[in-house]
């Protein structure tokens, strides 16, 4: 925090440094992040389309999966396109207005909180399916799924409102250089010339509340799942029941492992700007790209649906091509 003086002017825009240390290799990084972004979009769109078209997947678990895929698309789209413009060297590519910066931070926080609650809802779905299979239809009906998904989005949207309001009341009077590739709370608070104690406390408590509430639901759900599996005598049935949780458990471990690591890291790591950027790249770009792969590779039903979708597509193209060739052959034969 810097002392405020009347001679300084209010900052109206910020300049994001991004990955300034890789200037000579910026084309390589541009291609790398663009490829990852496009790959993320295609993967998640494929899951949304396949689940929507295949009636075998019209079940609560895949209903939540489509919401997660929609969220991942928006989650990466909030930060990656702006980051890519910074690599191009276009004038204004690294600049962002004060309102745009706060909007980016709001949406990013909103989507991150929503993902935490969605993963918790998916854990609850697996808990009821394995621990109370006879009551699954009643406890996890379509009405319940819609209400749970709506609650996740609503609570996620409400999460950043108070911290963002406090942020909007701060005075930024210079410098305006954000040492990050997107508008994150920590580098922004470091630039304010106001007292940021209340802001830091609010951001910390809100983030901690989201993590604790969602992770508690997940831990309790999987604790009951493990307890139930231990009482199943048949090894085959135990393995079959656990296989329905593997993909979700892997995604949860990857996502929450990164988030909790951000909170328990040492002061030396916390003070390293480059280290913070690497961790941010992991949970904002790499994880959304890996999640669809995990669900498609570790879930037989999703793999089967993807296989059927591609086989129908290839079959349709083959039949269309065959009819076209047959028509052409008949035309040539008739002309003779």
CSV table of C-alpha atoms in Angstrom, one decimal:
chain,number,residue,atom,x,y,z
A,1,UNK,CA,0.0,0.0,0.0
A,2,UNK,CA,1.2,3.5,-0.9
A,3,UNK,CA,0.3,6.7,0.9
A,4,UNK,CA,-2.3,8.7,-0.9
A,5,UNK,CA,-1.5,12.2,-1.9
A,6,UNK,CA,-3.7,14.8,-3.7
A,7,UNK,CA,-1.1,15.2,-6.5
A,8,UNK,CA,-1.7,11.7,-7.9
A,9,UNK,CA,-4.4,11.1,-10.5
A,10,UNK,CA,-6.9,8.2,-10.5
A,11,UNK,CA,-5.9,5.2,-12.6
A,12,UNK,CA,-8.4,4.5,-15.4
A,13,UNK,CA,-6.7,1.5,-17.0
A,14,UNK,CA,-4.2,-1.2,-16.2
A,15,UNK,CA,-1.4,-2.7,-18.2
A,16,UNK,CA,-0.9,-6.5,-17.7
A,17,UNK,CA,2.7,-7.6,-17.9
A,18,UNK,CA,1.8,-11.2,-18.6
A,19,UNK,CA,4.9,-13.3,-19.4
A,20,UNK,CA,7.3,-10.5,-20.1
A,21,UNK,CA,10.3,-12.7,-19.6
A,22,UNK,CA,9.6,-14.8,-22.7
A,23,UNK,CA,9.7,-12.0,-25.2
A,24,UNK,CA,11.9,-13.9,-27.7
A,25,UNK,CA,9.7,-17.0,-27.5
A,26,UNK,CA,6.4,-15.2,-27.4
A,27,UNK,CA,5.3,-16.8,-30.7
A,28,UNK,CA,5.9,-20.2,-29.3
A,29,UNK,CA,3.9,-19.4,-26.2
A,30,UNK,CA,1.1,-17.9,-28.3
A,31,UNK,CA,0.8,-21.1,-30.3
A,32,UNK,CA,1.0,-23.2,-27.2
A,33,UNK,CA,-1.7,-21.4,-25.3
A,34,UNK,CA,-3.9,-21.0,-28.4
A,35,UNK,CA,-3.7,-24.7,-29.0
A,36,UNK,CA,-4.6,-25.5,-25.4
A,37,UNK,CA,-7.5,-23.1,-25.5
A,38,UNK,CA,-8.9,-24.4,-28.8
A,39,UNK,CA,-8.4,-28.0,-27.5
A,40,UNK,CA,-10.3,-27.1,-24.3
A,41,UNK,CA,-13.2,-25.6,-26.4
A,42,UNK,CA,-13.5,-28.6,-28.6
A,43,UNK,CA,-13.3,-31.2,-25.8
A,44,UNK,CA,-16.0,-29.5,-23.7
A,45,UNK,CA,-18.2,-28.8,-26.7
A,46,UNK,CA,-17.9,-32.5,-27.7
A,47,UNK,CA,-19.1,-33.6,-24.2
A,48,UNK,CA,-22.0,-31.2,-24.2
A,49,UNK,CA,-23.1,-32.3,-27.7
A,50,UNK,CA,-22.7,-36.0,-27.0
A,51,UNK,CA,-24.6,-36.0,-23.7
A,52,UNK,CA,-27.3,-33.9,-25.3
A,53,UNK,CA,-27.8,-36.3,-28.3
A,54,UNK,CA,-27.3,-39.7,-26.6
A,55,UNK,CA,-30.3,-40.6,-24.5
A,56,UNK,CA,-28.3,-43.2,-22.7
A,57,UNK,CA,-26.5,-40.4,-20.9
A,58,UNK,CA,-29.6,-38.5,-19.8
A,59,UNK,CA,-28.9,-39.1,-16.2
A,60,UNK,CA,-28.1,-36.8,-13.3
A,61,UNK,CA,-24.3,-37.4,-13.3
A,62,UNK,CA,-24.0,-36.4,-17.0
A,63,UNK,CA,-26.5,-33.5,-16.4
A,64,UNK,CA,-24.0,-32.0,-14.0
A,65,UNK,CA,-21.1,-32.9,-16.4
A,66,UNK,CA,-22.6,-30.7,-19.1
A,67,UNK,CA,-22.9,-27.8,-16.6
A,68,UNK,CA,-19.2,-28.4,-15.7
A,69,UNK,CA,-18.2,-28.4,-19.4
A,70,UNK,CA,-20.1,-25.1,-20.1
A,71,UNK,CA,-18.4,-23.6,-17.1
A,72,UNK,CA,-15.0,-24.7,-18.3
A,73,UNK,CA,-15.5,-23.0,-21.6
A,74,UNK,CA,-16.4,-19.7,-20.0
A,75,UNK,CA,-13.7,-20.1,-17.3
A,76,UNK,CA,-10.9,-20.2,-19.9
A,77,UNK,CA,-12.5,-17.7,-22.2
A,78,UNK,CA,-12.4,-15.0,-19.5
A,79,UNK,CA,-8.6,-15.0,-19.4
A,80,UNK,CA,-7.0,-16.7,-22.3
A,81,UNK,CA,-8.1,-14.5,-25.3
A,82,UNK,CA,-6.9,-11.4,-23.5
A,83,UNK,CA,-3.7,-13.1,-22.6
A,84,UNK,CA,-3.2,-14.1,-26.2
A,85,UNK,CA,-3.5,-10.5,-27.4
A,86,UNK,CA,-0.7,-9.6,-25.1
A,87,UNK,CA,1.6,-12.0,-27.0
A,88,UNK,CA,0.8,-10.5,-30.4
A,89,UNK,CA,2.3,-7.1,-29.6
A,90,UNK,CA,-0.7,-5.3,-30.9
A,91,UNK,CA,-1.1,-1.8,-29.5
A,92,UNK,CA,-3.4,-1.9,-26.5
A,93,UNK,CA,-3.2,-5.7,-26.3
A,94,UNK,CA,-2.0,-5.6,-22.8
A,95,UNK,CA,-4.2,-2.7,-21.7
A,96,UNK,CA,-7.5,-3.2,-19.9
A,97,UNK,CA,-9.8,-0.6,-18.4
A,98,UNK,CA,-10.5,-0.3,-14.7
A,99,UNK,CA,-14.1,-1.5,-15.2
A,100,UNK,CA,-12.9,-4.3,-17.5
A,101,UNK,CA,-10.4,-5.5,-15.0
A,102,UNK,CA,-12.9,-5.7,-12.2
A,103,UNK,CA,-15.4,-7.4,-14.5
A,104,UNK,CA,-12.8,-10.0,-15.5
A,105,UNK,CA,-12.0,-10.6,-11.8
A,106,UNK,CA,-15.7,-10.9,-10.9
A,107,UNK,CA,-16.5,-13.4,-13.6
A,108,UNK,CA,-13.4,-15.4,-12.9
A,109,UNK,CA,-14.2,-15.6,-9.2
A,110,UNK,CA,-17.9,-16.4,-9.9
A,111,UNK,CA,-17.0,-19.3,-12.2
A,112,UNK,CA,-14.4,-20.6,-9.9
A,113,UNK,CA,-16.8,-20.7,-7.0
A,114,UNK,CA,-19.5,-22.3,-9.1
A,115,UNK,CA,-17.1,-25.1,-10.1
A,116,UNK,CA,-16.4,-25.8,-6.5
A,117,UNK,CA,-20.1,-26.2,-5.7
A,118,UNK,CA,-20.8,-28.2,-8.9
A,119,UNK,CA,-18.1,-30.7,-8.0
A,120,UNK,CA,-19.7,-30.9,-4.5
A,121,UNK,CA,-23.1,-31.6,-6.1
A,122,UNK,CA,-21.6,-34.3,-8.3
A,123,UNK,CA,-20.0,-35.9,-5.2
A,124,UNK,CA,-23.5,-35.9,-3.5
A,125,UNK,CA,-24.9,-37.6,-6.6
A,126,UNK,CA,-22.3,-40.4,-6.4
A,127,UNK,CA,-22.9,-40.8,-2.7
A,128,UNK,CA,-26.6,-41.4,-3.1
A,129,UNK,CA,-26.1,-43.7,-6.1
A,130,UNK,CA,-23.7,-45.9,-4.2
A,131,UNK,CA,-24.9,-45.6,-0.6
A,132,UNK,CA,-28.6,-45.4,-1.1
A,133,UNK,CA,-29.3,-46.9,-4.6
A,134,UNK,CA,-32.9,-47.8,-3.8
A,135,UNK,CA,-33.7,-44.2,-3.0
A,136,UNK,CA,-31.7,-42.7,-5.8
A,137,UNK,CA,-34.6,-41.9,-8.0
A,138,UNK,CA,-36.4,-40.1,-5.2
A,139,UNK,CA,-33.4,-38.2,-3.8
A,140,UNK,CA,-31.8,-37.3,-7.1
A,141,UNK,CA,-34.8,-36.6,-9.3
A,142,UNK,CA,-34.6,-34.2,-12.3
A,143,UNK,CA,-36.2,-31.5,-10.2
A,144,UNK,CA,-33.6,-32.0,-7.5
A,145,UNK,CA,-30.8,-31.8,-10.2
A,146,UNK,CA,-32.2,-28.6,-11.7
A,147,UNK,CA,-32.5,-27.0,-8.2
A,148,UNK,CA,-28.9,-28.1,-7.2
A,149,UNK,CA,-27.4,-26.8,-10.5
A,150,UNK,CA,-29.3,-23.5,-10.1
A,151,UNK,CA,-28.2,-23.2,-6.5
A,152,UNK,CA,-24.5,-23.7,-7.6
A,153,UNK,CA,-24.7,-21.0,-10.2
A,154,UNK,CA,-26.6,-18.6,-7.9
A,155,UNK,CA,-24.3,-19.0,-4.9
A,156,UNK,CA,-21.3,-18.8,-7.2
A,157,UNK,CA,-22.6,-15.5,-8.6
A,158,UNK,CA,-23.2,-14.1,-5.2
A,159,UNK,CA,-19.8,-15.1,-3.9
A,160,UNK,CA,-17.7,-12.2,-5.4
A,161,UNK,CA,-20.2,-9.4,-4.9
A,162,UNK,CA,-19.0,-8.1,-1.6
A,163,UNK,CA,-15.3,-8.4,-2.3
A,164,UNK,CA,-15.8,-6.7,-5.7
A,165,UNK,CA,-17.8,-3.9,-4.1
A,166,UNK,CA,-14.9,-3.3,-1.6
A,167,UNK,CA,-12.4,-3.5,-4.5
A,168,UNK,CA,-14.4,-0.9,-6.5
A,169,UNK,CA,-14.1,1.6,-3.6
A,170,UNK,CA,-10.3,1.5,-3.5
A,171,UNK,CA,-8.2,4.3,-5.0
A,172,UNK,CA,-5.6,3.4,-7.6
A,173,UNK,CA,-3.3,6.3,-8.2
A,174,UNK,CA,-0.3,4.6,-9.8
A,175,UNK,CA,1.6,2.6,-10.9
A,176,UNK,CA,-0.9,0.8,-13.1
A,177,UNK,CA,1.3,-2.2,-14.1
A,178,UNK,CA,-0.4,-5.6,-13.1
A,179,UNK,CA,2.3,-8.2,-12.9
A,180,UNK,CA,0.1,-11.1,-14.1
A,181,UNK,CA,-1.6,-12.3,-17.2
A,182,UNK,CA,-5.1,-11.5,-15.9
A,183,UNK,CA,-6.7,-9.3,-13.3
A,184,UNK,CA,-6.3,-11.3,-10.1
A,185,UNK,CA,-7.1,-9.9,-6.6
A,186,UNK,CA,-3.6,-10.1,-5.1
A,187,UNK,CA,-1.7,-8.0,-7.8
A,188,UNK,CA,-4.5,-5.5,-7.9
A,189,UNK,CA,-4.6,-5.0,-4.2
A,190,UNK,CA,-0.8,-4.5,-4.3
A,191,UNK,CA,-1.3,-1.5,-6.6
A,192,UNK,CA,-3.9,0.4,-4.5
A,193,UNK,CA,-2.9,3.4,-2.5
A,194,UNK,CA,-5.8,2.9,-0.1
A,195,UNK,CA,-5.9,0.7,3.0
A,196,UNK,CA,-6.5,-2.8,1.7
A,197,UNK,CA,-6.7,-4.6,5.0
A,198,UNK,CA,-10.5,-5.1,4.8
A,199,UNK,CA,-10.3,-6.1,1.2
A,200,UNK,CA,-7.6,-8.8,1.9
A,201,UNK,CA,-9.6,-10.1,4.8
A,202,UNK,CA,-12.9,-10.3,2.8
A,203,UNK,CA,-11.2,-12.0,-0.2
A,204,UNK,CA,-9.5,-14.5,2.1
A,205,UNK,CA,-12.6,-15.3,4.2
A,206,UNK,CA,-14.9,-15.6,1.2
A,207,UNK,CA,-12.5,-17.9,-0.7
A,208,UNK,CA,-11.9,-20.0,2.4
A,209,UNK,CA,-15.7,-20.4,3.0
A,210,UNK,CA,-16.2,-21.6,-0.5
A,211,UNK,CA,-13.4,-24.1,-0.3
A,212,UNK,CA,-14.4,-25.4,3.2
A,213,UNK,CA,-18.1,-25.8,2.4
A,214,UNK,CA,-17.6,-27.5,-0.9
A,215,UNK,CA,-14.7,-29.7,0.2
A,216,UNK,CA,-16.6,-30.7,3.3
A,217,UNK,CA,-19.5,-32.0,1.2
A,218,UNK,CA,-17.0,-33.9,-1.0
A,219,UNK,CA,-15.1,-35.4,1.9
A,220,UNK,CA,-18.2,-36.5,3.7
A,221,UNK,CA,-19.7,-38.0,0.5
A,222,UNK,CA,-16.6,-39.9,-0.3
A,223,UNK,CA,-16.1,-41.0,3.3
A,224,UNK,CA,-19.5,-42.6,3.2
A,225,UNK,CA,-18.8,-44.1,-0.2
A,226,UNK,CA,-15.6,-45.7,1.1
A,227,UNK,CA,-17.4,-47.0,4.2
A,228,UNK,CA,-20.1,-48.5,2.0
A,229,UNK,CA,-17.6,-50.1,-0.4
A,230,UNK,CA,-15.7,-51.7,2.4
A,231,UNK,CA,-18.9,-53.6,3.4
A,232,UNK,CA,-19.5,-55.0,-0.1
A,233,UNK,CA,-18.2,-58.5,-0.1
A,234,UNK,CA,-18.0,-59.0,-3.8
A,235,UNK,CA,-14.7,-57.6,-5.2
A,236,UNK,CA,-16.3,-57.3,-8.7
A,237,UNK,CA,-19.2,-55.3,-7.4
A,238,UNK,CA,-16.9,-53.1,-5.3
A,239,UNK,CA,-14.7,-52.4,-8.3
A,240,UNK,CA,-17.8,-51.6,-10.5
A,241,UNK,CA,-19.2,-49.2,-7.9
A,242,UNK,CA,-15.9,-47.4,-7.4
A,243,UNK,CA,-15.3,-47.1,-11.2
A,244,UNK,CA,-18.2,-44.7,-11.4
A,245,UNK,CA,-16.4,-42.3,-9.0
A,246,UNK,CA,-12.9,-42.5,-10.5
A,247,UNK,CA,-13.3,-39.7,-13.1
A,248,UNK,CA,-14.9,-37.3,-10.7
A,249,UNK,CA,-12.5,-38.1,-7.9
A,250,UNK,CA,-9.5,-37.4,-10.2
A,251,UNK,CA,-11.0,-34.1,-11.3
A,252,UNK,CA,-11.7,-33.1,-7.7
A,253,UNK,CA,-8.1,-34.0,-6.6
A,254,UNK,CA,-6.6,-32.0,-9.5
A,255,UNK,CA,-8.8,-29.0,-9.0
A,256,UNK,CA,-8.8,-28.8,-5.2
A,257,UNK,CA,-5.2,-29.9,-4.9
A,258,UNK,CA,-4.1,-26.8,-6.9
A,259,UNK,CA,-6.4,-24.5,-4.9
A,260,UNK,CA,-5.4,-25.7,-1.5
A,261,UNK,CA,-1.7,-25.5,-2.6
A,262,UNK,CA,-2.3,-21.8,-3.3
A,263,UNK,CA,-3.3,-21.4,0.4
A,264,UNK,CA,-0.6,-23.5,2.1
A,265,UNK,CA,2.4,-22.5,0.1
A,266,UNK,CA,5.3,-21.0,1.9
A,267,UNK,CA,6.1,-17.3,2.1
A,268,UNK,CA,9.0,-17.7,-0.3
A,269,UNK,CA,6.8,-19.3,-2.9
A,270,UNK,CA,4.0,-16.7,-2.3
A,271,UNK,CA,6.5,-13.9,-3.0
A,272,UNK,CA,7.6,-15.3,-6.3
A,273,UNK,CA,5.6,-13.7,-9.1
A,274,UNK,CA,6.7,-16.2,-11.7
A,275,UNK,CA,5.7,-19.1,-9.5
A,276,UNK,CA,2.2,-17.5,-9.0
A,277,UNK,CA,1.8,-17.2,-12.7
A,278,UNK,CA,2.7,-20.9,-13.3
A,279,UNK,CA,0.2,-22.0,-10.7
A,280,UNK,CA,-2.4,-19.7,-12.2
A,281,UNK,CA,-1.8,-21.2,-15.6
A,282,UNK,CA,-2.3,-24.7,-14.2
A,283,UNK,CA,-5.7,-24.1,-12.6
A,284,UNK,CA,-7.1,-21.6,-15.2
A,285,UNK,CA,-5.9,-23.3,-18.4
A,286,UNK,CA,-4.4,-26.7,-17.9
A,287,UNK,CA,-7.1,-28.1,-15.5
A,288,UNK,CA,-10.0,-27.2,-17.8
A,289,UNK,CA,-8.2,-28.9,-20.7
A,290,UNK,CA,-7.6,-32.1,-18.7
A,291,UNK,CA,-11.1,-32.5,-17.2
A,292,UNK,CA,-12.9,-33.5,-20.4
A,293,UNK,CA,-10.0,-36.0,-21.1
A,294,UNK,CA,-10.3,-37.5,-17.7
A,295,UNK,CA,-14.1,-38.0,-18.0
A,296,UNK,CA,-13.8,-39.4,-21.5
A,297,UNK,CA,-10.9,-41.7,-20.8
A,298,UNK,CA,-11.9,-43.0,-17.3
A,299,UNK,CA,-15.7,-43.3,-18.1
A,300,UNK,CA,-16.8,-46.2,-20.3
A,301,UNK,CA,-20.2,-44.7,-20.9
A,302,UNK,CA,-18.8,-41.4,-22.2
A,303,UNK,CA,-16.2,-43.3,-24.3
A,304,UNK,CA,-19.0,-45.4,-25.7
A,305,UNK,CA,-21.1,-42.4,-26.5
A,306,UNK,CA,-18.2,-40.6,-28.2
A,307,UNK,CA,-17.5,-43.8,-30.2
A,308,UNK,CA,-21.1,-44.1,-31.3
A,309,UNK,CA,-21.2,-40.4,-32.2
A,310,UNK,CA,-18.1,-40.6,-34.4
A,311,UNK,CA,-19.1,-43.9,-36.0
A,312,UNK,CA,-22.5,-42.4,-37.0
A,313,UNK,CA,-20.7,-39.3,-38.4
A,314,UNK,CA,-18.2,-41.4,-40.4
A,315,UNK,CA,-21.0,-43.8,-41.5
A,316,UNK,CA,-23.1,-40.8,-42.7
A,317,UNK,CA,-20.2,-39.4,-44.6
A,318,UNK,CA,-19.4,-42.8,-46.1
A,319,UNK,CA,-22.9,-43.4,-47.2
A,320,UNK,CA,-23.2,-39.9,-48.6
A,321,UNK,CA,-19.9,-40.4,-50.5
A,322,UNK,CA,-21.0,-43.8,-51.7
A,323,UNK,CA,-24.3,-42.5,-53.0
A,324,UNK,CA,-22.5,-39.6,-54.7
A,325,UNK,CA,-20.1,-42.0,-56.4
A,326,UNK,CA,-23.0,-44.3,-57.4
A,327,UNK,CA,-24.9,-41.4,-58.9
A,328,UNK,CA,-21.8,-40.3,-60.8
A,329,UNK,CA,-21.3,-43.8,-62.1
A,330,UNK,CA,-24.9,-44.1,-63.3
A,331,UNK,CA,-24.6,-40.7,-65.1
A,332,UNK,CA,-21.4,-41.7,-66.8
A,333,UNK,CA,-22.9,-45.1,-67.8
A,334,UNK,CA,-26.0,-43.4,-69.2
A,335,UNK,CA,-23.9,-40.9,-71.2
A,336,UNK,CA,-22.2,-43.7,-72.9
